[in-house]
Every structure is written in C-alpha cells, then in structure tokens.
JSON list of C-alpha atoms in Angstrom, two decimals:
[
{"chain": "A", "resi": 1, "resn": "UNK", "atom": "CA", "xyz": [62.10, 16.56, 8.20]},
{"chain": "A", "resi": 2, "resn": "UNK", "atom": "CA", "xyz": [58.42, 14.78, 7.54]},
{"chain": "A", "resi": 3, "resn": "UNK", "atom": "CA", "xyz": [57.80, 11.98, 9.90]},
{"chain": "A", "resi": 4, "resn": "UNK", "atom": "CA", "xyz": [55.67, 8.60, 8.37]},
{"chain": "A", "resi": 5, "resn": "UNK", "atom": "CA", "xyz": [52.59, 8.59, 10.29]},
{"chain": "A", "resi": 6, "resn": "UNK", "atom": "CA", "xyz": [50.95, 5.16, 10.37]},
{"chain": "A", "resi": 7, "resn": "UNK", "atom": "CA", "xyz": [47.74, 4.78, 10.76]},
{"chain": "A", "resi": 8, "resn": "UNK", "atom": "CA", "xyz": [46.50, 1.81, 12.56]},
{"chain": "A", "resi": 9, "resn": "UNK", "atom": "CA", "xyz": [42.77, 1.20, 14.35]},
{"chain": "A", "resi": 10, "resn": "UNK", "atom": "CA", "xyz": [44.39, 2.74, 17.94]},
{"chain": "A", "resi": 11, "resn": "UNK", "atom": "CA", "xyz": [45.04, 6.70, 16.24]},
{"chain": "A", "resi": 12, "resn": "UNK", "atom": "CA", "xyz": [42.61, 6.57, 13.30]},
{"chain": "A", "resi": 13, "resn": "UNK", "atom": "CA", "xyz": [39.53, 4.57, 12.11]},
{"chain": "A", "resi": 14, "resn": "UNK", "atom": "CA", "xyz": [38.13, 3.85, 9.02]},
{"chain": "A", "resi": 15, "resn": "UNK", "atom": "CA", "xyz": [35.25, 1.35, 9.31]},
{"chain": "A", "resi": 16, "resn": "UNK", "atom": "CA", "xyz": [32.01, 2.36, 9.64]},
{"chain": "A", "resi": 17, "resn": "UNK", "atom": "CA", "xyz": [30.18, 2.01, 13.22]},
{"chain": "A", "resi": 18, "resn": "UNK", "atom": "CA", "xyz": [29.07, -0.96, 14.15]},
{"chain": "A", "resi": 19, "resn": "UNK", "atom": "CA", "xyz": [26.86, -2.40, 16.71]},
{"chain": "A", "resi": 20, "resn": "UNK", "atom": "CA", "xyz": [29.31, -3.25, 18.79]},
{"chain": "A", "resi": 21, "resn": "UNK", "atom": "CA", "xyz": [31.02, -0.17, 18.66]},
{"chain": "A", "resi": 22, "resn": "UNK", "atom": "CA", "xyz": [27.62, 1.32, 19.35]},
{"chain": "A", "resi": 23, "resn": "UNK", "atom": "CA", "xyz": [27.03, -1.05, 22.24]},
{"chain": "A", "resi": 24, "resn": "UNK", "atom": "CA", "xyz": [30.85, -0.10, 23.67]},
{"chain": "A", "resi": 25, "resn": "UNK", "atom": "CA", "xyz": [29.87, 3.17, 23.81]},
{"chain": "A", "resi": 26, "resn": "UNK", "atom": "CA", "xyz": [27.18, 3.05, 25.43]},
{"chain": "A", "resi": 27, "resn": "UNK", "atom": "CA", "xyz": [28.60, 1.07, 28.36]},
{"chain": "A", "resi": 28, "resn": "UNK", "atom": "CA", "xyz": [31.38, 3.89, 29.07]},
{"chain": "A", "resi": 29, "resn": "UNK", "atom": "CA", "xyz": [28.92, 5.82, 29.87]},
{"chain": "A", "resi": 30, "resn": "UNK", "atom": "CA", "xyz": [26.26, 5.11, 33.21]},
{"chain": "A", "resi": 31, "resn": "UNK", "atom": "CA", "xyz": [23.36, 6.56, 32.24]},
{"chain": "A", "resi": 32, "resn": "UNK", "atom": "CA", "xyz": [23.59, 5.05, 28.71]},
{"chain": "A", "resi": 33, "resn": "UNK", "atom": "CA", "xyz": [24.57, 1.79, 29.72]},
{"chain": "A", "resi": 34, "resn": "UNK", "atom": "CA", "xyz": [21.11, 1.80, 31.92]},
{"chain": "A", "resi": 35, "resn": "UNK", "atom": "CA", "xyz": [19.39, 1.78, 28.47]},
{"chain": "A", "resi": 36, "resn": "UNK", "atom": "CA", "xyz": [21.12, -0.79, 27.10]},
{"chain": "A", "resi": 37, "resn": "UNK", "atom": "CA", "xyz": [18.95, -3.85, 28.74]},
{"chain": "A", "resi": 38, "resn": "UNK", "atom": "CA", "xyz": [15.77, -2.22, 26.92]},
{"chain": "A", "resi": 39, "resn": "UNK", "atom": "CA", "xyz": [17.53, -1.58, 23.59]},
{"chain": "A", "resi": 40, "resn": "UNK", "atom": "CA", "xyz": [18.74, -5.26, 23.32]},
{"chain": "A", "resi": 41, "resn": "UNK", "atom": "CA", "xyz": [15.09, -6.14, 23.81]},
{"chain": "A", "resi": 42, "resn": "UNK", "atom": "CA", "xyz": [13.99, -4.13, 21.90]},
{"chain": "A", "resi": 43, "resn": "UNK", "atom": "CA", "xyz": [16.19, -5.80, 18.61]},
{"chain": "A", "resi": 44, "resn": "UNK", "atom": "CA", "xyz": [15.38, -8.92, 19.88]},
{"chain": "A", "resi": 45, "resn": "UNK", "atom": "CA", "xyz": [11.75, -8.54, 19.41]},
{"chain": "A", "resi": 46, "resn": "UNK", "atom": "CA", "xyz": [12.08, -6.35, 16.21]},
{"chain": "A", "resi": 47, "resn": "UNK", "atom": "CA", "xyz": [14.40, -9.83, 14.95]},
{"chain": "A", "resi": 48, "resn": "UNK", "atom": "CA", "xyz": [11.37, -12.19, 16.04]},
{"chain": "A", "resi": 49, "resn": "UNK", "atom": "CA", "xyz": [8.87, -9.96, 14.31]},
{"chain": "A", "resi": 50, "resn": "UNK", "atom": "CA", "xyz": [10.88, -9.98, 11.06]},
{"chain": "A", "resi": 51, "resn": "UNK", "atom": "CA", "xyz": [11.65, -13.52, 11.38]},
{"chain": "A", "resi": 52, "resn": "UNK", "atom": "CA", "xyz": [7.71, -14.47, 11.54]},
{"chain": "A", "resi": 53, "resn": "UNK", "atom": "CA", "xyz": [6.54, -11.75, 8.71]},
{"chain": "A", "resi": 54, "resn": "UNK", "atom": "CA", "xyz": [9.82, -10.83, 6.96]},
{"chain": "A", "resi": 55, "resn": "UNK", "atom": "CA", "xyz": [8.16, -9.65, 3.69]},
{"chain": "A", "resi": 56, "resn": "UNK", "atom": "CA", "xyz": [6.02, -7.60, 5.97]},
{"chain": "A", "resi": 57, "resn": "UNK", "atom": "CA", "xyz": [7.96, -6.01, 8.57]},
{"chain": "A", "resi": 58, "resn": "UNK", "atom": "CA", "xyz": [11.27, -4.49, 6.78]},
{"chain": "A", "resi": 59, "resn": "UNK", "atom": "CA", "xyz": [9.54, -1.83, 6.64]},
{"chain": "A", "resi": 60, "resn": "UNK", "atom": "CA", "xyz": [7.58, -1.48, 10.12]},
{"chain": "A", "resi": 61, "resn": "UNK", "atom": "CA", "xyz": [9.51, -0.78, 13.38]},
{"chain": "A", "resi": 62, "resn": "UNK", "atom": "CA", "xyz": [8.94, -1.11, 16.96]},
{"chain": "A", "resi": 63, "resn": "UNK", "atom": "CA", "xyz": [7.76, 1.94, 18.68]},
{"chain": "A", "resi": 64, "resn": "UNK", "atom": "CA", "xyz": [6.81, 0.48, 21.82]},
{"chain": "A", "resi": 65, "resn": "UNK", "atom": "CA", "xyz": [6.30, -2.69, 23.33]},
{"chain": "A", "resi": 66, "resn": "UNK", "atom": "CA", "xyz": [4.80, -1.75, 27.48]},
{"chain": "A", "resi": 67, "resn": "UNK", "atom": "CA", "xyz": [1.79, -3.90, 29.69]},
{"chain": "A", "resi": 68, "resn": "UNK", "atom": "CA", "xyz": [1.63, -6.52, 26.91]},
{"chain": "A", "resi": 69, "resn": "UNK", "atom": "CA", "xyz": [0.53, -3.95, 23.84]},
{"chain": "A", "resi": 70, "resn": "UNK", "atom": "CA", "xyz": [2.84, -4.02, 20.96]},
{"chain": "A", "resi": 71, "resn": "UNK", "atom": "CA", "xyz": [2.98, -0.88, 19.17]},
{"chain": "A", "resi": 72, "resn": "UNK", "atom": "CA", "xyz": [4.53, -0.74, 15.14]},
{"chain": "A", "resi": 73, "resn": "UNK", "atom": "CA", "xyz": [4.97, 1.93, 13.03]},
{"chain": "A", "resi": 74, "resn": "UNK", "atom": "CA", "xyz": [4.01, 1.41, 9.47]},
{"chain": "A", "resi": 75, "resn": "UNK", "atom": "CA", "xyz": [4.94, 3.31, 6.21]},
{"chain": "A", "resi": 76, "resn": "UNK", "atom": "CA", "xyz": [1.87, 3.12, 4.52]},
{"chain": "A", "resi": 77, "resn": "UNK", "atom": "CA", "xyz": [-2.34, 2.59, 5.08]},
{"chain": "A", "resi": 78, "resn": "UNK", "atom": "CA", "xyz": [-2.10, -0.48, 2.61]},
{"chain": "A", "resi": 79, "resn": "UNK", "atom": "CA", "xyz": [0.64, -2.26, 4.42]},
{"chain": "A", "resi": 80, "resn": "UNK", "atom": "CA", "xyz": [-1.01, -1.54, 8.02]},
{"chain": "A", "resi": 81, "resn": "UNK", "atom": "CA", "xyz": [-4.21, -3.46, 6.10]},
{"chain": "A", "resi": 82, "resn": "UNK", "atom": "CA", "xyz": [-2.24, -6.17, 5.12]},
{"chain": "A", "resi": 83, "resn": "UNK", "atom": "CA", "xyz": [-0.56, -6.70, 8.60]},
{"chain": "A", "resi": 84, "resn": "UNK", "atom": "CA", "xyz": [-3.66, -6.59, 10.38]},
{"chain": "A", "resi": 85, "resn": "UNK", "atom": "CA", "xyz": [-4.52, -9.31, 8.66]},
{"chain": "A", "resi": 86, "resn": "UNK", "atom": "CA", "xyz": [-1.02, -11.52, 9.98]},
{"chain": "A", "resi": 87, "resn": "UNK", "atom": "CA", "xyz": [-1.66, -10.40, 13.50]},
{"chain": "A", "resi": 88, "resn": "UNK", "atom": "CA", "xyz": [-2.89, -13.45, 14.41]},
{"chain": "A", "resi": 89, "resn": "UNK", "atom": "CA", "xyz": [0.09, -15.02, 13.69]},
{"chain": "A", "resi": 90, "resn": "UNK", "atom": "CA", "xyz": [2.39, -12.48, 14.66]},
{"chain": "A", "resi": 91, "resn": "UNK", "atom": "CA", "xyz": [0.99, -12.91, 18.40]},
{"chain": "A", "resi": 92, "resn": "UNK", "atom": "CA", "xyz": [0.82, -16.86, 17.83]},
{"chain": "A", "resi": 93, "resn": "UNK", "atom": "CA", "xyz": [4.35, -16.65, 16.99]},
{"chain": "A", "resi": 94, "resn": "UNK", "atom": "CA", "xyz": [5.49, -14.25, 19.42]},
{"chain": "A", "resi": 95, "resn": "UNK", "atom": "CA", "xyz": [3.90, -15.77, 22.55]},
{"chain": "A", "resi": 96, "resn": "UNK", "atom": "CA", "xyz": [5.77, -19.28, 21.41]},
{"chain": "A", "resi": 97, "resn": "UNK", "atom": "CA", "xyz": [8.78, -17.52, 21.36]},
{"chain": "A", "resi": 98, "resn": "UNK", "atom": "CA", "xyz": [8.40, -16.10, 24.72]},
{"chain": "A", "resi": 99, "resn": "UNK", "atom": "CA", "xyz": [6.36, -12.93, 24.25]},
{"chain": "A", "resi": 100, "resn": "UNK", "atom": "CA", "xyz": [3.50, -11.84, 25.90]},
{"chain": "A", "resi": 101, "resn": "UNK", "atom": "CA", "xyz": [1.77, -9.80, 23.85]},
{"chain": "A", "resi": 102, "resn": "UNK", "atom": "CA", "xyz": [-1.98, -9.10, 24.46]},
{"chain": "A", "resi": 103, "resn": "UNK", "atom": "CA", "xyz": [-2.68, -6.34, 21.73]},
{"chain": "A", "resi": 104, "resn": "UNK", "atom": "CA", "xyz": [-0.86, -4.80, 18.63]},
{"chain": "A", "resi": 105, "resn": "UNK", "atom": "CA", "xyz": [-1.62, -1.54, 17.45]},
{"chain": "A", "resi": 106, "resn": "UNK", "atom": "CA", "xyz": [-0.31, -0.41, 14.31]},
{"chain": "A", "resi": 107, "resn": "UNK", "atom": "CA", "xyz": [0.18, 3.07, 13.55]},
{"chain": "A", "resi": 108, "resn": "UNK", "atom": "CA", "xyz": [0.74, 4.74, 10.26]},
{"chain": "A", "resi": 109, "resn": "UNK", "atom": "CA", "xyz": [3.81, 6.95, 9.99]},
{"chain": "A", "resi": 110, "resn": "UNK", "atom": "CA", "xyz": [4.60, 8.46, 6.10]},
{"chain": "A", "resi": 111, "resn": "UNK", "atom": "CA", "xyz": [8.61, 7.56, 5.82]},
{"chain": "A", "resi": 112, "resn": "UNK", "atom": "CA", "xyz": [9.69, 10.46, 3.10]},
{"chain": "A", "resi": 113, "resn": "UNK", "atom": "CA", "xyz": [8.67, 9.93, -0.49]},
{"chain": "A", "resi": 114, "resn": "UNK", "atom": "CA", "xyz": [13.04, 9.86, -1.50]},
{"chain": "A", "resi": 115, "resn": "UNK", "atom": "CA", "xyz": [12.92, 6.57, 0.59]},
{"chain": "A", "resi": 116, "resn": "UNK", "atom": "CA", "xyz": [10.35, 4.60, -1.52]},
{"chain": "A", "resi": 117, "resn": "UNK", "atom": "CA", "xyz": [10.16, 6.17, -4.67]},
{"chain": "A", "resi": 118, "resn": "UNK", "atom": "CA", "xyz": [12.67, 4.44, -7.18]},
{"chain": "A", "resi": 119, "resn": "UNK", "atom": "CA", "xyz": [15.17, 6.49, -8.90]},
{"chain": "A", "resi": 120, "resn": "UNK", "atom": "CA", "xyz": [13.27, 7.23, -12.25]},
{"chain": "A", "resi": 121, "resn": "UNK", "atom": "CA", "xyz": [15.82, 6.57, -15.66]},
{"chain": "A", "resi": 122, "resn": "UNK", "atom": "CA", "xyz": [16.45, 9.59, -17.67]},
{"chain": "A", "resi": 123, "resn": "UNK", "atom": "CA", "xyz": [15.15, 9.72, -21.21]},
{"chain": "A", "resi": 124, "resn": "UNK", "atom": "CA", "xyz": [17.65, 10.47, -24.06]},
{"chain": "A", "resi": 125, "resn": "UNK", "atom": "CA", "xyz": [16.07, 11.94, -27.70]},
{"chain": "A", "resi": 126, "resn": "UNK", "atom": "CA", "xyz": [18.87, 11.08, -30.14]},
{"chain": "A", "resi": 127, "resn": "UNK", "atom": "CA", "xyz": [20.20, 14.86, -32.08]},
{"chain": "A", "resi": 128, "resn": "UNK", "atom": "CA", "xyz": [18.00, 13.00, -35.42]},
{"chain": "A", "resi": 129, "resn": "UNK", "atom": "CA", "xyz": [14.84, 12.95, -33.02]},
{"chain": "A", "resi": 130, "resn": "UNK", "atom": "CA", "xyz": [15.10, 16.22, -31.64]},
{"chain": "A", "resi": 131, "resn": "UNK", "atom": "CA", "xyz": [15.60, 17.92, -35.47]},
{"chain": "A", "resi": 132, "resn": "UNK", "atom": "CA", "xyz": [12.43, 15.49, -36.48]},
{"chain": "A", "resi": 133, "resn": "UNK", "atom": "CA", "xyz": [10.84, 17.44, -33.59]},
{"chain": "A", "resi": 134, "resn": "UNK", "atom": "CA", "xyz": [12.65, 20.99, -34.61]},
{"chain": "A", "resi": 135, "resn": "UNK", "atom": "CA", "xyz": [10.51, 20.38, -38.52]},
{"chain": "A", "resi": 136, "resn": "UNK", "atom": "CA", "xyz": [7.16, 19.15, -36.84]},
{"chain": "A", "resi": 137, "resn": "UNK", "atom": "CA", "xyz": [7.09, 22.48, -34.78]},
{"chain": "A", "resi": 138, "resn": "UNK", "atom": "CA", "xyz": [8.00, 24.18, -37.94]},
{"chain": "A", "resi": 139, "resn": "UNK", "atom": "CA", "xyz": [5.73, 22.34, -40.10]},
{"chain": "A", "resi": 140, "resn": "UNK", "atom": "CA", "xyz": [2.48, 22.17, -38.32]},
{"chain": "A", "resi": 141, "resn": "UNK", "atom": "CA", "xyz": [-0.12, 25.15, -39.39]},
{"chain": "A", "resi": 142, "resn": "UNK", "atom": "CA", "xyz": [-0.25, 28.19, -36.95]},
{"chain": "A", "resi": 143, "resn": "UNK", "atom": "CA", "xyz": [-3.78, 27.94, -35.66]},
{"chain": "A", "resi": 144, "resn": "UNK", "atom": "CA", "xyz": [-5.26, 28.69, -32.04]},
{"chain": "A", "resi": 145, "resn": "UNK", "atom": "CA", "xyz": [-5.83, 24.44, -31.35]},
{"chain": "A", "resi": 146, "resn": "UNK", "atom": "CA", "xyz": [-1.85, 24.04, -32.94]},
{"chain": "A", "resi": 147, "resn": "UNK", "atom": "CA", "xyz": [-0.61, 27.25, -30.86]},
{"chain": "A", "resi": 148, "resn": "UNK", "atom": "CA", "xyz": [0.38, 24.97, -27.61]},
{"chain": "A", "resi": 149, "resn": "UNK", "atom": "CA", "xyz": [1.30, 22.32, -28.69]},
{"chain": "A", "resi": 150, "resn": "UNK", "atom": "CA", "xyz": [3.93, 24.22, -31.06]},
{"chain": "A", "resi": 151, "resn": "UNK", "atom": "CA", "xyz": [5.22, 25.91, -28.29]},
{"chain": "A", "resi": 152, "resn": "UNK", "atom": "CA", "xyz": [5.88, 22.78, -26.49]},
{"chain": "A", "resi": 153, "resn": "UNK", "atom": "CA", "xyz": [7.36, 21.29, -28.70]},
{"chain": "A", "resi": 154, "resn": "UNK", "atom": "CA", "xyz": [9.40, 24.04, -29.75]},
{"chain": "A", "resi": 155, "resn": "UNK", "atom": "CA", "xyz": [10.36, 24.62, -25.96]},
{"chain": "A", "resi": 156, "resn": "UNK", "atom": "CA", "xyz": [11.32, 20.64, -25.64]},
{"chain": "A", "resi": 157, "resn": "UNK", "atom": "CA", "xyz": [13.99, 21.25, -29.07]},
{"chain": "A", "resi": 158, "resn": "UNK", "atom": "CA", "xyz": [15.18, 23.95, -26.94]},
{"chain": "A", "resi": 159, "resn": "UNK", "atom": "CA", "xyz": [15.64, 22.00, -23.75]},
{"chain": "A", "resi": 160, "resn": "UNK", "atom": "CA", "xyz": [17.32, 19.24, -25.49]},
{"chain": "A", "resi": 161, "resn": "UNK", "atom": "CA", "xyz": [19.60, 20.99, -27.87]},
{"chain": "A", "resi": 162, "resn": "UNK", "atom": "CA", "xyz": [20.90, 22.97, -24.13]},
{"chain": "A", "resi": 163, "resn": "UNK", "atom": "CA", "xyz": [21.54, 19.37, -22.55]},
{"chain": "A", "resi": 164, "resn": "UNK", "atom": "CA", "xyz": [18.63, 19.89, -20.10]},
{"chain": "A", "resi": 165, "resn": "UNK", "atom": "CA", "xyz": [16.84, 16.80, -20.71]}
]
C-alpha cells in the first residue's frame, strides 16, 4: 500500500548551499557563467585583503575594484579611520601579491544595528525582590517629588508579577 521512499542527494537535499553548488549553477547557465571570471576575482582579492588586515576587514567588503581604484565598503566612520591608516600596507601588500592598485576609497555603509548590537541578557528580580519593591512603593510618603517615582515602581511590581520582565 505505502511505498519506502529513500531519500538520497539525487531526489532530495539537505545540506546547505555551498560554493560549489553556487559556482555549478552558475555555469548551467551562459549568461551567468560569463560572470563567473569576475566573481572569482573578486573573492580572490576580498581573501588577500583579509589575509593582510584580517582584524580589519571582516567587516569591510569589496564594492569595486576598476582602472586600478579599489573601492570598500565599511560599517562604521571609526573603522574607515582606522583603515585609512593600514592603506599603506594594504596597497604594499596587494601590489606584492599581484595587484595593481593605485587608489582605495573607502566608503561608509551603516550594516543594520541587529547585526552588531549583541544580544542584551535579560534581568530576573527574584518574587522576594519584587515584594521588597511592592512595600517601598507602599511605604514611601505621597508627595509631588515621591509621586513618579511611586508610580514606577509600582508599574515595575506590576510588570514583574505578569512575567513581562
């Protein structure tokens, strides 16, 4: 009634793309395949860059490398300070490894804040800290200077006692 299906890599694949699968299909195809010269140089230079500044460059990328001027995209104004400062022997570098590059220009492209800001750790009151809280709000004398900071601290009790952090 049910047949076994079996899943091998010629019906069905699991693994994640890889270059070469990348690379394979962009041969299949003749206009893609055309690119692929200019992509491989591409990595190859982007590999050379990182291998000369590697603190430096994982996070800078090649945006365009035409008539000897290097451009790189950089995340932030402080790291396109810092990598001015290594051009000289980013170019030294390069040229030994077979580069001609005349010029860099660095440009300054914002990634989005999710990518570099860290994941921040939640903060947990224990139940005996949030009732100390509960009897401060309770305890402290009604007055105009007291009035916010009662209701916030009334309003965090609240929060914490829902499970809302």
């Amino acid at each position: 009634m049910f047949r076994r299906m079996r899943f091998n890599s010629s019906n069905i694949s699991l693994k994640r793309p890889t270059a070469v699968g990348a690379t394979d299909f962009l041969r299949r195809n003749d206009r893609m395949a055309a690119l692929l010269p200019a992509i491989e140089r591409m990595a190859r230079l982007q590999k050379d860059c990182a291998d000369c500044l590697p603190a430096m460059f994982k996070h800078c990328e090649i945006l365009a490398f035409e008539d000897s001027q290097l451009i790189l995209s950089v995340p932030t104004t402080a790291l396109a300070a810092k990598l001015k400062q290594q051009l000289p022997k980013l170019q030294d570098t390069l040229a030994r490894r077979g580069w001609q590059v005349a010029a860099v220009k660095l440009k300054v492209q914002m990634t989005k804040a999710v990518e570099i800001k860290e994941k921040m750790r939640a903060l947990e009151l224990p139940p005996a800290a949030v009732e100390a809280f509960d009897q401060l709000s309770s305890s402290l004398e009604a007055s105009p200077q007291n009035s916010p900071l009662i209701d916030a601290v009334k309003a965090m009790v609240a929060r914490r006692r829902a499970g809302g952090g």
